[in-house]
Coordinates of C-alpha atoms (C1' of nucleotides) in Angstrom, one line a residue:
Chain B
X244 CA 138.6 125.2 125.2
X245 CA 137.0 125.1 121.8
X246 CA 137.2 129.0 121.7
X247 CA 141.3 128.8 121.9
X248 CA 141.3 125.7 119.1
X249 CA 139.8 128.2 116.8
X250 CA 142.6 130.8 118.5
X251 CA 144.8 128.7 117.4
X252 CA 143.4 128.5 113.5
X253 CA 143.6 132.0 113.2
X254 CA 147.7 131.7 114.3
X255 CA 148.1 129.5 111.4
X256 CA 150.6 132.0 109.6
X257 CA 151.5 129.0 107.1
X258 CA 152.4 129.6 103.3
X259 CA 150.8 127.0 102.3
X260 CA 147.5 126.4 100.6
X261 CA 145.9 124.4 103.2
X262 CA 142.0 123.6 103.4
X263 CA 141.6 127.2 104.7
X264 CA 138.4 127.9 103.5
X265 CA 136.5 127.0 106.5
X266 CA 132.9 126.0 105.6
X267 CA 130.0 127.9 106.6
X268 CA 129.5 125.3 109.1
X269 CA 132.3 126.1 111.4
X270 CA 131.0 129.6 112.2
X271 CA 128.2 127.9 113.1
X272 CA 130.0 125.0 115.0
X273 CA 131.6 127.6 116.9
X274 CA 127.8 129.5 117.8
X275 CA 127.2 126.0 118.7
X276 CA 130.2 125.7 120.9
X277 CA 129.6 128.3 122.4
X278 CA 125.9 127.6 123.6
X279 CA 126.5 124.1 124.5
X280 CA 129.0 126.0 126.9
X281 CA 126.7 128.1 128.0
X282 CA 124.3 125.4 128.7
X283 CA 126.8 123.5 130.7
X284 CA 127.1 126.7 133.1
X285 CA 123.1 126.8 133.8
X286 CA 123.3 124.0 136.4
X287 CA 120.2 121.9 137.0
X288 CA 118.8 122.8 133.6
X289 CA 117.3 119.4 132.7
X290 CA 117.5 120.6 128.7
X291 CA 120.3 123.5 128.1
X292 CA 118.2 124.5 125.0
X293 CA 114.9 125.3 127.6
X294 CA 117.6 128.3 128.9
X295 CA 116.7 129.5 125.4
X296 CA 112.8 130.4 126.5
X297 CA 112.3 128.0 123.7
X298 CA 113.2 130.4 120.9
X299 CA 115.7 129.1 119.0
X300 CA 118.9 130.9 117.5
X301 CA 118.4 129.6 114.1
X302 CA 114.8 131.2 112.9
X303 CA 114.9 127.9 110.1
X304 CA 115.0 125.6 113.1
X305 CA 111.7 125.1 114.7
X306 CA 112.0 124.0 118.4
X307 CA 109.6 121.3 119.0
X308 CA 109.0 119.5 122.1
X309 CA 106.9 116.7 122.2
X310 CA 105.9 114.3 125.2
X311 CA 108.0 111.1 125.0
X312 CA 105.7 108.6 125.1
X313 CA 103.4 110.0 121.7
X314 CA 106.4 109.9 119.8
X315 CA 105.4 109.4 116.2
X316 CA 106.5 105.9 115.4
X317 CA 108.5 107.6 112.0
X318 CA 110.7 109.2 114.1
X319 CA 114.5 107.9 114.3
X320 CA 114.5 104.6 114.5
X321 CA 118.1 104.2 115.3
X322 CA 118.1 106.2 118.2
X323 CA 114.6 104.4 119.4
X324 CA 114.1 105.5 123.1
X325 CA 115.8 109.0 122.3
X326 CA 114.5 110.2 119.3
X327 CA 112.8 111.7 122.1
X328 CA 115.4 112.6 124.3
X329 CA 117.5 114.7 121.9
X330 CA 116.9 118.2 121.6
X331 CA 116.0 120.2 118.7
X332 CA 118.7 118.6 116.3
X333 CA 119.0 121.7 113.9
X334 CA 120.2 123.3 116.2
X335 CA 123.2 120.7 116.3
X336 CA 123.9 120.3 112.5
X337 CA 122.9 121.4 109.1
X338 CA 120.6 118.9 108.5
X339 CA 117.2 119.6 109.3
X340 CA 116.0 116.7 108.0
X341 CA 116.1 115.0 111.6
X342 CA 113.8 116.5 113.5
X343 CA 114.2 114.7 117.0
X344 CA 112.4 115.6 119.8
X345 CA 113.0 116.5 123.5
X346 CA 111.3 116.0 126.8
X347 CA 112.6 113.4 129.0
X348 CA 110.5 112.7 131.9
X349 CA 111.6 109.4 133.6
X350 CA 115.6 110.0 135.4
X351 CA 116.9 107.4 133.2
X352 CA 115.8 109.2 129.7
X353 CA 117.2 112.7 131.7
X354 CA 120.5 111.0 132.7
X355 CA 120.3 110.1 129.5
X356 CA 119.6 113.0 127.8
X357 CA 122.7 114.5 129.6
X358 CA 124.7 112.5 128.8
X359 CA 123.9 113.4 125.3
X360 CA 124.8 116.6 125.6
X361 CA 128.0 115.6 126.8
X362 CA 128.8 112.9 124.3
X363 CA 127.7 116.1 121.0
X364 CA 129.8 118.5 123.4
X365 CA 132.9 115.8 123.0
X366 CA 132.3 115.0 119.7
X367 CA 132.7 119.5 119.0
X368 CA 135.3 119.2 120.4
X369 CA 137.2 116.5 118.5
X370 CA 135.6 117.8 115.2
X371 CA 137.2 121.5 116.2
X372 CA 140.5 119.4 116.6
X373 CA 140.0 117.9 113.3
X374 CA 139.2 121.4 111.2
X375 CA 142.2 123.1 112.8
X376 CA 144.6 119.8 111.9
X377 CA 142.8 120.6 108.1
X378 CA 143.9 124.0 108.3
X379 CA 147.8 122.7 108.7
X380 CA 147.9 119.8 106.5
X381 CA 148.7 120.8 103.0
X382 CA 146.4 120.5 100.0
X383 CA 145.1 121.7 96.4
X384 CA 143.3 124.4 96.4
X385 CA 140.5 122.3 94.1
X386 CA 140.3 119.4 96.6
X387 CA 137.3 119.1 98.2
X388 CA 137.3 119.2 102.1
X389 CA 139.4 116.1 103.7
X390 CA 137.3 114.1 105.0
X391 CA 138.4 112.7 109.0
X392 CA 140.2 110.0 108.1
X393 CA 141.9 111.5 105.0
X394 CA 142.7 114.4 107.4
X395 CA 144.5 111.7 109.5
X396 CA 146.3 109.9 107.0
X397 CA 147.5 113.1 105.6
X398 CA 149.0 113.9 108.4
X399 CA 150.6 111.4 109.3
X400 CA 152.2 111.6 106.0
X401 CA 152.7 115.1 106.1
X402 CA 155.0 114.9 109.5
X403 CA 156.6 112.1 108.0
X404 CA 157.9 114.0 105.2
X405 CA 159.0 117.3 107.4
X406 CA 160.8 114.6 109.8
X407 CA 163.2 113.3 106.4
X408 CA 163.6 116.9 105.2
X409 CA 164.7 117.5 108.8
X410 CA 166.9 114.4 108.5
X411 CA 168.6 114.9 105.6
X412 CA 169.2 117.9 106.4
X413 CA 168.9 119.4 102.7
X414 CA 166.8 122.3 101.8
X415 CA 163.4 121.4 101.7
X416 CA 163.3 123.0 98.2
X417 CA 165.8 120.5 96.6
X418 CA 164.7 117.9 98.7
X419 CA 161.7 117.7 97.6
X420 CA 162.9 118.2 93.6
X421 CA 165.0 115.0 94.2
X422 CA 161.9 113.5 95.6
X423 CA 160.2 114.4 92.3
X424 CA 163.0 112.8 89.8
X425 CA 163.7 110.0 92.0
X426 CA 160.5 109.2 93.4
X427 CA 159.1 109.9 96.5
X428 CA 159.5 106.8 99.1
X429 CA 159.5 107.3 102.4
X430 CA 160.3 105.6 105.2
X431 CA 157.1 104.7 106.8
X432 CA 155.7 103.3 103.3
X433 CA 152.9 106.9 103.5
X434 CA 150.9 106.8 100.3
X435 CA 150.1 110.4 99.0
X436 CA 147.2 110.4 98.2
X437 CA 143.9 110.5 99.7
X438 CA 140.9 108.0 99.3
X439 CA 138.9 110.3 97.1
X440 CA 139.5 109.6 93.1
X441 CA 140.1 113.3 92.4
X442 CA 142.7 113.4 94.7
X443 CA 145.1 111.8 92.4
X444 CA 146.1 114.3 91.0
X445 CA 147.2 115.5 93.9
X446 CA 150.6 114.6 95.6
X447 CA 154.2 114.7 93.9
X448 CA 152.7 114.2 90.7
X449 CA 152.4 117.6 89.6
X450 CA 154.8 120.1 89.3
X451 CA 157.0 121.1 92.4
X452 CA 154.5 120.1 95.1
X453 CA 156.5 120.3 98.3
X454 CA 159.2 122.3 96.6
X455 CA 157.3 125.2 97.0
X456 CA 157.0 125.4 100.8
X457 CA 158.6 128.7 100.9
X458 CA 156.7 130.5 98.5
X459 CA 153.1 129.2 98.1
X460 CA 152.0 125.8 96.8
X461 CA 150.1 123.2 98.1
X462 CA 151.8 119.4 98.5
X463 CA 149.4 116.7 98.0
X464 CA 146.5 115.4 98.8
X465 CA 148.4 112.8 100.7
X466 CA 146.8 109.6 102.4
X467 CA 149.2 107.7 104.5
X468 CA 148.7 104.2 103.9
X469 CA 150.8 101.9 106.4
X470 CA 149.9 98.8 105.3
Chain F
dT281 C1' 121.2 103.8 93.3
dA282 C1' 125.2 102.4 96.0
dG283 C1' 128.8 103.8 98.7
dG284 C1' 131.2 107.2 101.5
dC285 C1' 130.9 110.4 105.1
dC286 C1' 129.0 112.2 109.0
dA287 C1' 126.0 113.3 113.2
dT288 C1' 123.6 111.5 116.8
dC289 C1' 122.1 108.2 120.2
dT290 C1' 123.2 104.5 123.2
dG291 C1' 125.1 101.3 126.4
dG292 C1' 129.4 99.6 128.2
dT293 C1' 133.8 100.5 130.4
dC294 C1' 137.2 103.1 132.7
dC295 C1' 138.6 106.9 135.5
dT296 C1' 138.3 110.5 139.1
Chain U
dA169 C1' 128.3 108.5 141.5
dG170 C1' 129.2 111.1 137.7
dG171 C1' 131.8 112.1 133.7
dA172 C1' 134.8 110.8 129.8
dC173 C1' 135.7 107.8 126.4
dC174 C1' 134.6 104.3 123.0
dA175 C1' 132.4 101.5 119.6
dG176 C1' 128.2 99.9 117.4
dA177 C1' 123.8 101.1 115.3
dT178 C1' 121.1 104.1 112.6
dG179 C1' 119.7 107.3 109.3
dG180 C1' 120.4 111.5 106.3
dC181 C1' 123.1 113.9 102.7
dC182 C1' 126.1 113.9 98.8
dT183 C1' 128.4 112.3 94.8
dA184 C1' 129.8 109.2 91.2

DNA sequence: TAGGCCATCTGGTCCT
DNA sequence: AGGACCAGATGGCCTA
């Protein structure tokens, strides 16, 4: 599933300057993906990073396993119980600065732990979903990556300006320049702009934002505020 | 240093 | 019963 969502980025045939520059991260999101699907398929595998023969992909990454109950009482303290029962963590972001550990023994901490696994597989998934909505929703090619709900908001925006240029039937060109010298006010009340302070700049502000839909540009870095 | 953003864990609820 | 979904809690990273 997550291998046709990033299928479907590379369709993305858009003129626009969208957040295309896909971070570092999502090659490895996708390598992640990947192996959480392949730990799905090795059925009865109480942890789907032991199918690894304990090597781990990323060499940075040291795979530690540690009996549950001598956790070292520094270790996350928001996820209490299950600082034990995650597996190595770096190999699930960036950040090696968590280092949690994995080894559950009772069937609660394994049912646990599975559904763990499950819950970081979802949570790929929706995060794929959000990087290949970035990749369609317009921005400056200096703004810094949207963040989830700015991706959201823009969005929203976004379709709700296509749906009046569809409307009014005019070309999206010289729709958008009479935006520009009237003001741009749509009809759900979407604020263009996002949360971030560098984003204003962004949005119908500059010169011919939308108006360049055919050619290049970037539109705004939008937030759609409904209140 | 505070605040924003994010990943992860967790327990509850709903669905199949 | 097991999985999906959700929201709260927690802690790390980054930036102003």
């Amino acid at each position: 599933m997550e291998d046709a969502l990033f299928d479907l980025d590379q369709d993305s045939s858009t003129d626009f300057a969208f957040w295309g520059q896909m971070d570092t991260n999502i090659q490895f999101q996708a390598q992640l993906d990947t192996l959480l699907f392949d730990c799905t398929a090795v059925t009865g595998q109480l942890s789907p990073w032991s199918s690894l023969g304990g090597q781990s992909i990323f060499p940075d990454a040291p795979l530690t396993f540690t009996d549950p109950d001598s956790q070292s009482p520094g270790l996350g303290a928001g996820a209490e119980v299950d600082s034990s029962s995650s597996v190595d963590e770096s190999h699930e972001t960036m950040s090696t600065h968590k280092q949690r550990r994995f080894v559950p023994h009772h069937p609660y901490k394994i049912q646990r732990h599975a559904a763990n696994i499950r819950e970081r597989k979802r949570m790929l998934s929706i995060n794929s979903a959000f990087e290949e909505l970035r990749c369609h929703v317009p921005t400056f090619p200096y703004e810094k990556r949207l963040s989830k709900i700015d991706t959201l908001r823009l969005a929203i925006a976004y379709i709700a300006l296509l749906r009046e240029i569809l409307l009014s039937g005019c070309d999206p060109k010289s729709y958008v320049d009479e935006c520009m010298k009237n003001g741009y006010k749509n009809q759900t009340d979407a604020i263009w702009n996002t949360s971030g302070e560098h984003n204003k700049l962004a949005g119908f502000g500059s010169s011919s934002p939308v108006g360049d839909i055919d050619s290049t540009a970037v539109v705004a870095g939008p937030t759609a505020e409904t209140s």
